[in-house]
mmCIF file of C-alpha atoms in Angstrom:
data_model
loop_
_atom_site.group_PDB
_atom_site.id
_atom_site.type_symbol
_atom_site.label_atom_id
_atom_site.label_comp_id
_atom_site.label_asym_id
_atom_site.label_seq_id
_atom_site.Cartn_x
_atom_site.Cartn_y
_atom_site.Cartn_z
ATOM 1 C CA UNK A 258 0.000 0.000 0.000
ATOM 2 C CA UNK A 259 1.182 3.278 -1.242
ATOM 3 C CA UNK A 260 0.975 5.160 1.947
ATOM 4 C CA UNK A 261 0.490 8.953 3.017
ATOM 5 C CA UNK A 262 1.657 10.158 6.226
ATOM 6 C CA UNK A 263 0.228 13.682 7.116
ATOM 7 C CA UNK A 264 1.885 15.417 10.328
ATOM 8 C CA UNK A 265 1.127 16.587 12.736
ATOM 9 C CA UNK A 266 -2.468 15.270 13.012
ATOM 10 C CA UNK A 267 -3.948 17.644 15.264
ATOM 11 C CA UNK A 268 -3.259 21.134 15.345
ATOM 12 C CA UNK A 269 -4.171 24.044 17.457
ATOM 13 C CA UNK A 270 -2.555 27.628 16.942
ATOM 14 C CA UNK A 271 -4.129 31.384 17.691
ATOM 15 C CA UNK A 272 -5.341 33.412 14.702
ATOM 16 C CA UNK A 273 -2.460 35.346 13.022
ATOM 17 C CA UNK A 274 -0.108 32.553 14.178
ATOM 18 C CA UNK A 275 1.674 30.730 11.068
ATOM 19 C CA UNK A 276 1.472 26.525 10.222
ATOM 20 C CA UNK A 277 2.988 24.407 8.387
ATOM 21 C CA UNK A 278 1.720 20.767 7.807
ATOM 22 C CA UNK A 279 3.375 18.024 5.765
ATOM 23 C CA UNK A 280 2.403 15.067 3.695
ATOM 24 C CA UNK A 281 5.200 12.373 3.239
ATOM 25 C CA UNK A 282 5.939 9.308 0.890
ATOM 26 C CA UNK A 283 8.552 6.308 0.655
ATOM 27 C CA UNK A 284 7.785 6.436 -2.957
ATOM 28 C CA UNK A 285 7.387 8.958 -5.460
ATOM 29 C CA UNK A 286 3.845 10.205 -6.908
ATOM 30 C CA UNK A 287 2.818 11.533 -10.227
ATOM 31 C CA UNK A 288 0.735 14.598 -8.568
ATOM 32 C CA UNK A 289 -0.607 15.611 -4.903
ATOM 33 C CA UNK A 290 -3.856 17.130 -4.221
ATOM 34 C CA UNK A 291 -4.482 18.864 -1.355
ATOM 35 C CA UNK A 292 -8.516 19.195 0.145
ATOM 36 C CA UNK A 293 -9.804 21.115 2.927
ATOM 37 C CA UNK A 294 -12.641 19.787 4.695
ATOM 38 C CA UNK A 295 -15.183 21.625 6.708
ATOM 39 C CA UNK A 296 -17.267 20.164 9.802
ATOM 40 C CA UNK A 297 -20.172 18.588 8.250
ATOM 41 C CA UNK A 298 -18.592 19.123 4.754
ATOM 42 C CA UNK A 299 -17.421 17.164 2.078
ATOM 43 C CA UNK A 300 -13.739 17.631 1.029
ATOM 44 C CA UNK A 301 -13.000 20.608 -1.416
ATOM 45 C CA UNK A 302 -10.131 20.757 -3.712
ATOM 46 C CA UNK A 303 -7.763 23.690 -2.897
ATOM 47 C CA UNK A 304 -4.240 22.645 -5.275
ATOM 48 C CA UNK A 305 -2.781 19.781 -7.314
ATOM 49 C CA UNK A 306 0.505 19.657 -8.063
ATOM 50 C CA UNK A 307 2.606 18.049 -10.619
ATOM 51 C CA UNK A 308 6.410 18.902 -11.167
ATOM 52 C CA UNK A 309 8.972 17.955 -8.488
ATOM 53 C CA UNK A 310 9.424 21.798 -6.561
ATOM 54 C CA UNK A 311 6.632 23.481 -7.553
ATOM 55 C CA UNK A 312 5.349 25.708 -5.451
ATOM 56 C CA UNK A 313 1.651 27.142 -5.617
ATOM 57 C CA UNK A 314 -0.083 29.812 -4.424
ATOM 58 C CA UNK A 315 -3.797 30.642 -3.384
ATOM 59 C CA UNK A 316 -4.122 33.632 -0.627
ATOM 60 C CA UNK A 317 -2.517 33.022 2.575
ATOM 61 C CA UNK A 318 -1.514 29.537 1.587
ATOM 62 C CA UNK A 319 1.181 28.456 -0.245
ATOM 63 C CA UNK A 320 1.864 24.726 -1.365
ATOM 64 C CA UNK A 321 4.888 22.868 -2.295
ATOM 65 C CA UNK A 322 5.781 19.827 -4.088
ATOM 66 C CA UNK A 323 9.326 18.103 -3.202
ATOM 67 C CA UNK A 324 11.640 18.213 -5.584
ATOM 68 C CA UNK A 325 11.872 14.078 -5.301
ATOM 69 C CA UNK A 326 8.058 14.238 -5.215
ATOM 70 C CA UNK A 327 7.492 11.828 -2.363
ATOM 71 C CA UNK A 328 6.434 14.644 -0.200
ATOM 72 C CA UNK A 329 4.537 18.482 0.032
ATOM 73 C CA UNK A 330 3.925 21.026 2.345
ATOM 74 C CA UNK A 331 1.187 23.139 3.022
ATOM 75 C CA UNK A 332 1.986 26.736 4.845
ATOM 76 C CA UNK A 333 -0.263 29.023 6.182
ATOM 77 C CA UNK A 334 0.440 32.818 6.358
ATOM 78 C CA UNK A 335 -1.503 34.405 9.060
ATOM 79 C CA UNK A 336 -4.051 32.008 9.902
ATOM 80 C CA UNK A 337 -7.587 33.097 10.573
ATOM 81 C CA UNK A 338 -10.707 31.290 12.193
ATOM 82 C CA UNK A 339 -11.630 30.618 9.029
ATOM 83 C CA UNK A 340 -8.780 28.263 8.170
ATOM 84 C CA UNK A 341 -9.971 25.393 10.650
ATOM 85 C CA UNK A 342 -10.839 22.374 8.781
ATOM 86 C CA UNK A 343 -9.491 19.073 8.111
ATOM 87 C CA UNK A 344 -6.661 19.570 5.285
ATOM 88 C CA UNK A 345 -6.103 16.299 3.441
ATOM 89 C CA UNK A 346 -3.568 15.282 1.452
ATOM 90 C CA UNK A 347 -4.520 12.679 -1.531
ATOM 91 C CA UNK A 348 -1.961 10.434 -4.328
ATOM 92 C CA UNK A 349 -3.209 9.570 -7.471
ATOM 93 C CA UNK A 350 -3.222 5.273 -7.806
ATOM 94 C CA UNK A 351 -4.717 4.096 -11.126
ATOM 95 C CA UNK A 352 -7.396 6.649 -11.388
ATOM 96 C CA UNK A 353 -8.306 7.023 -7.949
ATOM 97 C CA UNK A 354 -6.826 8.781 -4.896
ATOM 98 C CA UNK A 355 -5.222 7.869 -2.134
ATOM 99 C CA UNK A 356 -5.649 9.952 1.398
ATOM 100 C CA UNK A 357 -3.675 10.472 4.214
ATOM 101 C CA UNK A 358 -5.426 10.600 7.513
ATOM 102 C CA UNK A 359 -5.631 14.306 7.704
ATOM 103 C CA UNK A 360 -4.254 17.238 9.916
ATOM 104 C CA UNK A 361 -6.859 19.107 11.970
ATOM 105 C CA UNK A 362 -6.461 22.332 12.148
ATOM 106 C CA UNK A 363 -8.346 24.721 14.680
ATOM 107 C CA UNK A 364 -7.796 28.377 14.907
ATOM 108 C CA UNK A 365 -8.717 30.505 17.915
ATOM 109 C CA UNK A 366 -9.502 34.041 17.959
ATOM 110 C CA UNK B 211 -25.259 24.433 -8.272
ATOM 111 C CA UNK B 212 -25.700 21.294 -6.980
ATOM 112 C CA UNK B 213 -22.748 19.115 -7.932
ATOM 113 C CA UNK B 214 -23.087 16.134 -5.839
ATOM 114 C CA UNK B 215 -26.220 15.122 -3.884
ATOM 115 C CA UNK B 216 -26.283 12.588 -1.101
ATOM 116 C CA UNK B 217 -29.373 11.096 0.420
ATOM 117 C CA UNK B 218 -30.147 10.915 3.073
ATOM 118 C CA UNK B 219 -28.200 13.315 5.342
ATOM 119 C CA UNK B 220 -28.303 10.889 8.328
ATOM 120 C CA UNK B 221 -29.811 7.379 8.895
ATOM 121 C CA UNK B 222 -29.858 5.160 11.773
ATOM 122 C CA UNK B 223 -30.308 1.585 12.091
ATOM 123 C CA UNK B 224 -30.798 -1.764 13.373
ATOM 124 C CA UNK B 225 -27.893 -4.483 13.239
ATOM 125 C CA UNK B 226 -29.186 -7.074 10.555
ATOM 126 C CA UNK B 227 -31.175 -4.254 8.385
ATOM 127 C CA UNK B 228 -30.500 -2.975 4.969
ATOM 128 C CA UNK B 229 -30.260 -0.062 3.136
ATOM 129 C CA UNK B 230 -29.247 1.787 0.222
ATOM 130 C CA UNK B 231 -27.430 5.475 0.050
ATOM 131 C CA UNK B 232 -28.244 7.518 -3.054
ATOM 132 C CA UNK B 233 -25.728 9.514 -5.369
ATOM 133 C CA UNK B 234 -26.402 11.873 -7.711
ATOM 134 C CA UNK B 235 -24.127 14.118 -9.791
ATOM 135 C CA UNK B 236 -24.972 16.568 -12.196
ATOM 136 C CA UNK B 237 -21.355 17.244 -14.156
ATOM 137 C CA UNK B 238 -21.600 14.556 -16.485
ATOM 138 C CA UNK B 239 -18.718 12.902 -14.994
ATOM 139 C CA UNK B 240 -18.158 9.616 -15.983
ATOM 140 C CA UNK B 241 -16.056 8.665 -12.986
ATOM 141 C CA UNK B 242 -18.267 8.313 -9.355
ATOM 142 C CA UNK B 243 -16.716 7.105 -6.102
ATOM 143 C CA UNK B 244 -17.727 5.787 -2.427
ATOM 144 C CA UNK B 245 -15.625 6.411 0.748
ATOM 145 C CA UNK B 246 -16.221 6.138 4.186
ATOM 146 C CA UNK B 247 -13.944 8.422 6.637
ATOM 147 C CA UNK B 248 -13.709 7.030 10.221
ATOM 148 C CA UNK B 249 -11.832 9.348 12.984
ATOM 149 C CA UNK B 250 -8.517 8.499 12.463
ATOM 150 C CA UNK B 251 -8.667 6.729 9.232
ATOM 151 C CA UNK B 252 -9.253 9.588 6.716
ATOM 152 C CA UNK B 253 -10.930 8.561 3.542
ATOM 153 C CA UNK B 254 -10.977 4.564 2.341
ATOM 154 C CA UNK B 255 -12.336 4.259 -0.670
ATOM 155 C CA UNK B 256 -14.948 1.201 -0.811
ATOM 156 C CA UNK B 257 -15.641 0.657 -4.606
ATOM 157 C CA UNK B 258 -15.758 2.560 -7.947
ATOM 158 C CA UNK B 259 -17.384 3.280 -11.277
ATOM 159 C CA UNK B 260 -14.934 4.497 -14.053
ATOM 160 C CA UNK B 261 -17.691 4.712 -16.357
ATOM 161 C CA UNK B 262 -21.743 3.987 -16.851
ATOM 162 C CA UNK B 263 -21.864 0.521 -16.701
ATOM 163 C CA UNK B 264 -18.786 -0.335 -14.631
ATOM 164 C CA UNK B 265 -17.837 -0.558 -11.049
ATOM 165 C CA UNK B 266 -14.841 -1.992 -8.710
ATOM 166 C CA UNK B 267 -13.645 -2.701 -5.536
ATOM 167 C CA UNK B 268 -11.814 -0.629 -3.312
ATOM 168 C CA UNK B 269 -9.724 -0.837 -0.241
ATOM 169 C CA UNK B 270 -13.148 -1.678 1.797
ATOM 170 C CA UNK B 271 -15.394 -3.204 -0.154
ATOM 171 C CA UNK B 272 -16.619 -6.014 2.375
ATOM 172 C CA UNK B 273 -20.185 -5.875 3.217
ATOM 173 C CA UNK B 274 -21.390 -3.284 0.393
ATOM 174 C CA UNK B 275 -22.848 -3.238 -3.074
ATOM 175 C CA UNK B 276 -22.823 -0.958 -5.790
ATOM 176 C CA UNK B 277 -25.252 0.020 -8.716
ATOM 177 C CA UNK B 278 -24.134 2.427 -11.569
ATOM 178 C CA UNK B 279 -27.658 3.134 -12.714
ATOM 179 C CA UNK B 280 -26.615 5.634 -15.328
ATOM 180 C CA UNK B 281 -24.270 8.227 -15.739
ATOM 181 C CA UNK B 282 -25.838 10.405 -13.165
ATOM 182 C CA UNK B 283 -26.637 8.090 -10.383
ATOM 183 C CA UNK B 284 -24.473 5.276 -8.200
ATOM 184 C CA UNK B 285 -25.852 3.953 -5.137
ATOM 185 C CA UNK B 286 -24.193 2.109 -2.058
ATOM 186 C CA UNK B 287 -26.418 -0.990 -0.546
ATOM 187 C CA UNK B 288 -25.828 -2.648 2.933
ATOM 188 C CA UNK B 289 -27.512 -5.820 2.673
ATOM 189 C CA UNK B 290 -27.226 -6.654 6.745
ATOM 190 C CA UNK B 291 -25.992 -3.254 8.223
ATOM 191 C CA UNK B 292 -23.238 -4.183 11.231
ATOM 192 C CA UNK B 293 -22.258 -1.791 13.640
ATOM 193 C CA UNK B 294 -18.543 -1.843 12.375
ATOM 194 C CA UNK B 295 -20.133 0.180 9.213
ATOM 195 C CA UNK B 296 -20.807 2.951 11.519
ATOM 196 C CA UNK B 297 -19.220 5.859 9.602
ATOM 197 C CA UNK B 298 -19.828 8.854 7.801
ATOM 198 C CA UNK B 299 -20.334 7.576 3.602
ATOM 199 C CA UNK B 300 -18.994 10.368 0.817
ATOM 200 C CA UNK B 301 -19.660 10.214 -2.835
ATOM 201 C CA UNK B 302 -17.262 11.714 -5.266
ATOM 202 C CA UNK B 303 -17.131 12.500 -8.883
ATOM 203 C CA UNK B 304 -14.862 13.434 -11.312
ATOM 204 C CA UNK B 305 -13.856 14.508 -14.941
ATOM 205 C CA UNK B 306 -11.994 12.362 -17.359
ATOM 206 C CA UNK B 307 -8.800 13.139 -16.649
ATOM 207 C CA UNK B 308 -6.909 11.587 -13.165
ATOM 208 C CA UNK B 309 -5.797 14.832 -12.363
ATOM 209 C CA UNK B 310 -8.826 16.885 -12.638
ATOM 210 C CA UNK B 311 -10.356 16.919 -8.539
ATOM 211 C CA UNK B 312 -12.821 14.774 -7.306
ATOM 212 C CA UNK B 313 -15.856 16.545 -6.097
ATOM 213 C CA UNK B 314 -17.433 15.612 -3.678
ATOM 214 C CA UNK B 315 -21.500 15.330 -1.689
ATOM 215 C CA UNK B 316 -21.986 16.808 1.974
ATOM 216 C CA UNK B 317 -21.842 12.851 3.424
ATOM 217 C CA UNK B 318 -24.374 10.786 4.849
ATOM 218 C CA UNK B 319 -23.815 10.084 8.491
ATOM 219 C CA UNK B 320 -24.989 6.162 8.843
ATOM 220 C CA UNK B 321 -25.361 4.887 12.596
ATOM 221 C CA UNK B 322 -25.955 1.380 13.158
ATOM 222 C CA UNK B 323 -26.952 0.089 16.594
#
């Protein structure tokens, strides 16, 4: 099994604070996506990334994809309340994906 | 905008009954997807549909079925619900192409006593 460890898996920080979280490989992957999940939510598709170092942007977060591809980081610049959620990190395998267990991320005012 | 619909929302039941969880997309994807996401387990897929007409296991498949009853609609049956299916059930769909996102319903939250 082609398995995805996220870290840390919980995660508690006060609003303005930054976060990084990580999702790690033994072997290399094709593409990462990266989901955020809301309470009560399905997952929602924030990034994919392809090429080994890429490095995304959307707001406040910034991705990157290792330049050996087995792993990626997610950083968060100035996290606000509305940042807590579930972030989930997901491996393409034959057609389908393949999830780590998730960070959870809660942000206090 | 309603992308993928789940029914119902929640459901409980006995150990020994059935039941079947509804999917619907409206994308025209051809690909559709069940997972169940336990605390601490993330998402485990439990079987697939590539296409109208097709459908696979998964990781979990065990104690499910699946019907792809057209390109809009795949459904999830328990036959004889167990309390180890406890869980919260997502369906997913997505483009043709594996790196396109899978989108996903709200969840149906499934407790079985």
């Amino acid at each position: 099994t082609q398995l995805l460890e996220q870290s840390p898996q919980f995660l508690s920080i006060q609003e303005g604070e930054n976060l990084t979280v990580y999702c790690n490989s033994s072997s290399v992957f094709s593409s990462l996506q990266w989901y955020r999940q809301e309470p009560g939510e399905g997952p929602v598709l924030l990034v994919t990334v392809v090429t080994g170092g890429e490095v995304k942007k959307l707001k406040r977060l910034t991705f990157q994809f290792g330049d050996a591809r087995k792993d990626s980081s997610l950083h968060i610049t100035a996290a606000q309340t509305g940042d807590t959620g579930l972030y989930l990190c997901a491996r393409g395998s034959q057609g389908n994906l393949i999830f780590g267990k998730g960070t959870k991320l809660s942000v206090k005012p | 905008n309603a992308g993928v619909t789940q029914t119902p929302k929640f459901q409980v039941l006995k150990t020994g009954q059935s039941m079947t969880l509804q999917c619907a997309q409206d994308m025209n994807h051809n690909s559709m997807y069940w997972y169940r996401q336990d605390p601490g387990m993330g998402l485990r897929l439990i079987y697939y549909s590539a296409s109208e007409g097709t459908t696979d296991k998964g990781e979990v498949p065990n104690g499910y079925n699946v019907s792809r009853l057209n390109k809009r609609e795949f459904s999830l049956r328990l036959e004889s619900a167990a309390p180890s299916q406890t869980s919260v059930y997502f369906c997913a769909s997505r483009g043709e192409w594996s790196n396109q996102p899978q989108h996903f319903g709200d969840g149906t939250r499934l407790s079985i006593l």
